[in-house]
Amino acid sequence: MEAGKVEKRREQRATSGWEPVNYLRSTPRIMTREKIQEHITNQNPKSHMLKDPKDKLANLLNSKSPTRVFTETNHSQGEAPALSRNPGSPTIQLIEKQQGTKILFRKFSETNWSVDIQPLNKSLVTDSKWKRIDATQEKRRSFLQEFCKKYGGVSRPQSHVFHMVSRIYVEDKHKILYCEVPKAGCSNWKRILMVLNGLAPSAYNISHDAVHYGKHLKKLDSFDLKGIYSRLNTYTKAVFVRDPMERLVSAFRDKFEHPNSYYHPVFGKAIIKKYRPNACEEALNNGSGVKFREFIHYLLDSHRPVGMDIHWEKVSKLCYPCLIHYDFVGKFETLEEDANYFLQLIGAPKELKFPNFKDRHSSDKRTNAQVVGQYLKDLTRTERQLIYDFYYLDYLMFNYTTPFL
């Protein structure tokens, strides 16, 4: 069966019966230090647009139910997972917690989430050509550290530990934790992790399906609490990010401008039904042809007909960068040099280089600022401002320039 059939069935009931709502409001953005701090330390959100933007961040975090995040890789056979006998499965982890790991869980939950970061181990870097990249890296780490000190506080997170680490991939041989941010080079990073794991001789021979559906790589939430805790404290943690507007447009182009057996029926049909007046029968049946403005209306709607997706979810909710203290902050804009410097830091084989090919739709022009401008020109100034507000924390945390709106 196609990936995502389970999610598709669950969401079918959510795509009908919605009345038009005023989901776009021309209101000024008011971000106080207190609201940003709440957002960072209590990330368990359902992202809704509010009448009063002063209440926006607080509302995102008061919800007790977890964010529904759809991914192509969950239940790739189209069936809900059976109760697993694997000792590392989440099911067994919960049983173990009930039978004797409550003390460890309490210890983890009560950890003082300080924002101090450890210096990178540069003993394996011998080439002087990395000095400039190293200086940039130190500035990024320092900026994020200072941001988290100013706004993050030391409050313990409300999100469940397993949810917090669910996007983090583990490579035990080189002691790496990599937080996956879709549309920021994650496919090629998974290829690198597979090579480091000894699962493939070269990153260039690994197909897209093997990367995303092969289940070759371990995630941090597959370990018990002790395993999670020890790795977070001893492994080199990396996150790679991207300008939020570019990442959003890249996700739209990938998922909605090309044939897709998951995103069109699950997201496309719901988006067209709610946001396109007098939609034709064909569009309602197959979900193809979603327009960028319709996609933005879905993104900003407080009553989305389908939930969020990791490809356009905020980095602050995927990787928790003020709660999990990343040792390395790479950027898509300097992906190749950042990645190759990181490989030097962790002692990867000298012949291993980060691949620079486009994973899919190789004939398409890469999404850059010029391409983004072509998409944004069809939106109103209010819509553009609301997109910026939506990704405001990502812009702040990673020191991205405010876009021209």
XYZ file of C-alpha atoms in Angstrom:
405
model
C 0.000 0.000 0.000
C 1.039 3.595 -0.501
C 2.796 5.402 2.321
C 0.446 7.405 4.443
C -2.795 5.485 3.781
C -3.499 5.291 7.497
C -3.135 9.032 7.895
C -5.218 9.531 4.779
C -8.125 7.507 6.201
C -7.900 9.307 9.512
C -8.068 12.704 7.832
C -10.882 12.041 5.364
C -13.502 12.945 7.925
C -11.741 16.252 8.597
C -12.079 17.540 5.051
C -15.825 18.074 5.004
C -18.316 20.335 6.699
C -16.078 23.364 7.138
C -17.567 26.814 6.620
C -15.458 29.717 5.282
C -13.611 31.484 8.064
C -11.692 34.714 8.345
C -8.300 33.094 8.768
C -6.279 36.096 7.595
C -6.308 39.183 9.772
C -4.368 42.360 9.182
C -3.012 42.841 12.692
C 0.306 44.148 13.993
C 2.830 41.632 15.326
C 3.497 42.000 19.052
C 6.173 39.686 20.419
C 7.129 40.159 24.024
C 10.088 38.531 25.705
C 7.714 36.613 27.963
C 5.736 35.181 25.048
C 8.880 34.071 23.228
C 10.134 32.430 26.427
C 6.853 30.554 26.856
C 7.070 29.363 23.263
C 10.599 28.023 23.659
C 10.191 26.233 26.980
C 6.748 24.712 26.472
C 6.565 23.572 22.883
C 3.497 21.391 22.495
C 1.535 23.409 19.974
C -1.327 23.475 17.589
C -0.493 26.453 15.416
C -3.571 28.658 15.202
C -4.033 32.227 14.059
C -5.579 34.375 16.785
C -7.522 37.597 16.909
C -4.925 39.073 19.233
C -1.333 38.243 18.218
C -0.183 38.986 21.778
C -1.883 35.727 22.731
C -0.534 33.740 19.801
C 2.513 32.113 21.366
C 0.742 31.432 24.646
C -2.081 29.674 22.822
C 0.333 27.551 20.865
C 1.608 26.087 24.086
C -1.473 25.753 26.238
C -2.794 22.877 24.161
C -2.265 19.554 25.911
C -2.623 17.384 22.829
C 0.449 16.734 20.668
C 0.889 18.296 17.260
C -0.140 15.945 14.483
C 2.764 15.799 12.088
C 2.367 13.776 8.919
C 5.365 12.206 7.265
C 5.872 10.060 4.198
C 7.893 7.569 6.212
C 5.339 6.598 8.873
C 3.675 3.198 8.366
C 5.065 2.785 4.881
C 2.992 -0.367 4.357
C -0.196 1.580 5.012
C -1.024 -0.227 8.238
C -0.916 0.794 11.859
C 2.103 -0.787 13.553
C 1.445 -3.913 15.591
C 2.620 -4.129 19.175
C 6.332 -4.629 18.807
C 8.470 -7.147 20.669
C 11.570 -5.171 19.858
C 13.157 -4.118 23.176
C 13.849 -0.686 21.704
C 10.301 -0.031 20.512
C 8.229 2.772 22.053
C 5.643 0.198 23.215
C 8.176 -1.759 25.236
C 9.712 1.474 26.473
C 6.385 2.491 27.958
C 5.969 -0.900 29.600
C 9.473 -0.687 31.018
C 8.719 2.746 32.362
C 5.667 1.418 34.177
C 7.670 -1.506 35.541
C 10.696 0.337 36.849
C 11.985 3.280 34.862
C 9.892 5.957 36.576
C 12.903 7.104 38.595
C 15.002 7.516 35.455
C 12.177 9.361 33.724
C 11.831 11.689 36.704
C 15.573 12.302 36.647
C 15.414 13.158 32.947
C 12.350 15.377 33.371
C 13.920 17.258 36.263
C 17.169 17.894 34.430
C 18.181 21.540 34.569
C 17.870 22.523 30.920
C 20.785 24.933 31.029
C 21.886 26.547 27.790
C 25.624 26.119 28.205
C 27.268 24.469 25.216
C 30.499 22.531 25.098
C 33.372 23.486 22.787
C 33.598 21.412 19.628
C 36.357 18.820 19.575
C 38.606 20.106 16.798
C 41.476 17.695 17.388
C 40.698 15.858 14.138
C 40.707 19.025 12.004
C 44.190 19.587 10.646
C 43.632 21.643 7.498
C 43.852 25.435 7.907
C 41.290 25.964 5.126
C 38.516 25.365 7.668
C 39.358 28.427 9.778
C 36.821 30.708 8.122
C 34.054 28.106 8.349
C 34.975 27.412 11.958
C 34.719 31.114 12.822
C 31.260 31.255 11.233
C 30.212 28.165 13.145
C 31.304 29.623 16.462
C 29.311 32.789 15.748
C 26.182 30.758 14.991
C 26.514 28.656 18.120
C 27.159 31.711 20.235
C 24.184 33.555 18.735
C 21.814 30.662 19.414
C 23.222 30.256 22.924
C 22.698 33.914 23.739
C 19.221 33.882 22.240
C 18.252 30.885 24.373
C 19.764 32.433 27.493
C 17.784 35.608 26.921
C 14.449 34.061 26.027
C 14.625 30.372 26.884
C 14.909 30.495 30.656
C 15.452 27.216 32.510
C 11.875 25.938 32.637
C 11.440 22.265 31.928
C 9.645 21.424 28.676
C 6.071 20.134 28.739
C 6.501 17.989 25.642
C 7.088 14.291 26.136
C 10.728 13.270 25.901
C 10.118 10.763 23.118
C 8.297 13.388 21.067
C 11.108 15.893 21.547
C 13.727 13.545 20.094
C 11.548 11.916 17.427
C 13.236 13.762 14.530
C 16.791 12.982 15.642
C 18.789 10.291 13.811
C 21.537 8.342 15.559
C 24.901 7.183 14.213
C 26.611 5.317 17.036
C 29.988 4.589 15.441
C 30.926 8.273 15.149
C 28.604 9.340 17.997
C 26.422 11.674 15.965
C 22.898 12.949 16.551
C 21.397 14.661 13.505
C 18.044 16.445 13.727
C 16.184 16.153 10.445
C 14.821 19.395 8.991
C 13.080 18.556 5.693
C 13.979 20.756 2.711
C 17.326 21.646 4.296
C 19.477 18.908 2.813
C 18.071 16.075 4.922
C 18.003 13.441 2.142
C 21.716 13.767 1.488
C 22.413 13.874 5.210
C 20.646 10.541 5.592
C 22.813 9.180 2.784
C 25.901 10.323 4.687
C 24.653 8.654 7.872
C 24.073 5.411 5.958
C 27.648 5.496 4.639
C 29.023 6.219 8.124
C 26.978 3.281 9.415
C 28.578 0.997 6.815
C 25.258 0.470 5.038
C 26.504 1.748 1.668
C 29.928 2.388 0.119
C 28.968 5.742 -1.378
C 26.272 8.361 -0.877
C 25.838 8.589 -4.630
C 24.444 5.041 -5.019
C 21.550 5.392 -2.553
C 18.096 5.991 -4.036
C 15.478 8.358 -2.667
C 13.252 5.440 -1.648
C 16.099 3.695 0.175
C 16.769 6.898 2.104
C 13.198 7.616 3.140
C 11.484 4.222 3.213
C 14.302 1.784 3.900
C 14.232 2.135 7.708
C 17.999 1.634 7.799
C 18.678 4.431 10.258
C 17.877 4.548 13.950
C 16.059 7.437 15.586
C 16.711 8.581 19.110
C 13.160 7.830 20.234
C 13.753 4.126 19.499
C 15.999 3.897 22.575
C 14.930 3.695 26.187
C 15.224 6.736 28.411
C 18.706 5.805 29.587
C 19.876 5.462 25.985
C 18.342 8.804 25.040
C 19.805 10.574 28.056
C 23.337 9.206 27.600
C 23.464 10.027 23.884
C 22.168 13.554 24.344
C 24.941 14.172 26.842
C 27.846 12.535 25.006
C 27.218 12.613 21.238
C 27.880 15.483 18.821
C 24.493 17.010 18.015
C 23.920 18.734 14.667
C 21.058 20.603 13.075
C 20.942 22.111 9.586
C 18.442 24.890 8.908
C 17.269 27.029 6.001
C 15.729 30.441 5.380
C 12.075 29.817 6.350
C 10.547 31.385 3.231
C 12.831 29.404 0.932
C 12.124 26.208 2.824
C 8.361 26.804 2.601
C 8.394 27.474 -1.139
C 10.694 24.494 -1.711
C 8.255 22.237 0.144
C 5.302 23.527 -1.864
C 7.088 23.004 -5.190
C 8.153 19.491 -4.250
C 4.848 18.242 -2.872
C 2.262 20.055 -4.974
C 3.823 20.858 -8.347
C 4.761 17.267 -9.126
C 2.717 14.055 -9.056
C 2.507 12.748 -5.498
C 0.389 9.816 -4.350
C 0.312 11.011 -0.743
C 0.275 14.815 -0.601
C -2.274 15.325 -3.378
C -5.015 13.062 -1.975
C -4.338 13.826 1.693
C -3.506 17.535 1.643
C -4.426 18.665 -1.865
C -8.047 17.502 -1.811
C -8.695 19.088 1.588
C -7.024 22.358 0.610
C -8.918 22.666 -2.665
C -12.234 21.786 -1.029
C -11.913 24.457 1.630
C -10.068 27.280 -0.106
C -11.137 27.140 -3.783
C -14.628 28.422 -4.508
C -16.462 26.464 -7.206
C -13.681 23.894 -7.571
C -14.181 21.466 -10.439
C -14.982 17.832 -9.794
C -11.609 16.613 -11.085
C -9.638 18.826 -8.682
C -11.820 17.779 -5.764
C -11.320 14.109 -6.621
C -7.562 14.011 -7.150
C -6.261 16.996 -5.156
C -3.849 18.051 -7.899
C -3.129 21.637 -8.910
C -3.090 23.328 -5.504
C -2.133 26.973 -5.929
C 0.479 28.561 -3.680
C -1.999 31.066 -2.274
C -4.400 28.251 -1.367
C -1.548 26.458 0.361
C -0.744 29.618 2.352
C -4.386 29.968 3.380
C -4.212 26.421 4.724
C -0.950 27.137 6.552
C -2.330 30.210 8.306
C -5.810 28.857 9.038
C -6.670 28.345 12.701
C -8.946 25.459 11.656
C -6.891 23.586 9.103
C -8.801 20.721 7.446
C -5.646 18.569 7.764
C -2.821 18.778 10.257
C 0.727 20.094 9.932
C 3.504 18.330 8.077
C 7.210 18.074 8.868
C 8.140 19.610 5.509
C 6.743 23.010 6.509
C 6.705 22.705 10.289
C 8.873 25.208 12.158
C 12.399 24.129 13.077
C 11.698 25.253 16.632
C 9.057 22.504 16.842
C 11.030 19.823 15.022
C 14.357 20.086 16.834
C 13.771 22.092 20.059
C 17.021 24.065 19.696
C 16.775 25.816 23.065
C 16.112 22.565 24.925
C 18.427 20.219 23.037
C 21.756 21.988 22.834
C 23.166 21.473 19.360
C 26.932 21.480 19.026
C 26.815 22.298 15.325
C 24.444 24.647 13.484
C 24.697 24.288 9.721
C 22.793 26.262 7.124
C 21.456 25.200 3.751
C 22.842 28.397 2.264
C 26.379 27.103 2.970
C 25.427 23.431 3.098
C 28.322 21.803 1.309
C 31.141 23.539 3.173
C 29.350 23.304 6.526
C 28.674 19.610 6.050
C 32.212 18.770 4.970
C 33.612 20.677 7.952
C 31.314 18.723 10.246
C 32.551 15.468 8.700
C 36.094 16.562 9.565
C 35.063 17.273 13.144
C 33.606 13.813 13.730
C 36.505 11.954 12.106
C 34.711 10.672 9.014
C 36.779 8.931 6.326
C 38.725 11.537 4.355
C 37.263 10.364 1.053
C 33.682 10.913 2.259
C 32.307 14.206 0.934
C 28.819 15.618 1.223
C 26.914 14.985 -2.038
C 25.869 18.094 -3.929
C 23.207 16.629 -6.202
C 19.499 17.486 -6.073
C 17.613 14.541 -4.641
C 14.486 14.800 -6.802
C 13.173 16.876 -9.709
C 16.742 17.536 -10.764
C 15.654 19.528 -13.833
C 13.874 22.114 -11.671
C 15.708 25.252 -10.703
C 16.736 25.216 -7.056
C 14.540 27.296 -4.795
C 16.415 30.515 -4.060
C 15.508 34.100 -3.184
C 14.636 34.904 -6.792
C 12.292 31.913 -7.063
C 10.699 32.769 -3.706
C 10.020 36.298 -4.955
C 8.019 34.907 -7.875
C 5.739 33.037 -5.489
C 5.363 35.822 -2.943
C 4.362 38.426 -5.532
C 0.947 36.757 -5.863
C 0.227 37.243 -2.150
C -1.021 40.354 -0.404
C 1.256 42.231 1.960
C -0.847 40.980 4.878
C -0.406 37.368 3.779
C 3.341 37.803 3.438
C 3.523 39.400 6.880
C 1.548 36.538 8.414
C 3.916 33.965 6.909
C 6.797 35.826 8.509
C 4.907 35.904 11.811
C 4.323 32.155 11.529
C 8.073 31.468 11.217
C 9.106 34.363 13.441
C 10.924 32.232 15.998
C 12.956 30.434 13.319
C 14.016 33.784 11.904
C 15.126 34.936 15.356
C 16.862 31.770 16.544
C 19.009 31.311 13.477
C 19.652 34.985 12.717
C 18.016 35.057 9.313
C 17.414 38.414 7.689
C 13.848 39.654 7.815
C 12.437 39.238 4.292
C 11.257 42.183 2.248
C 7.503 42.081 2.693
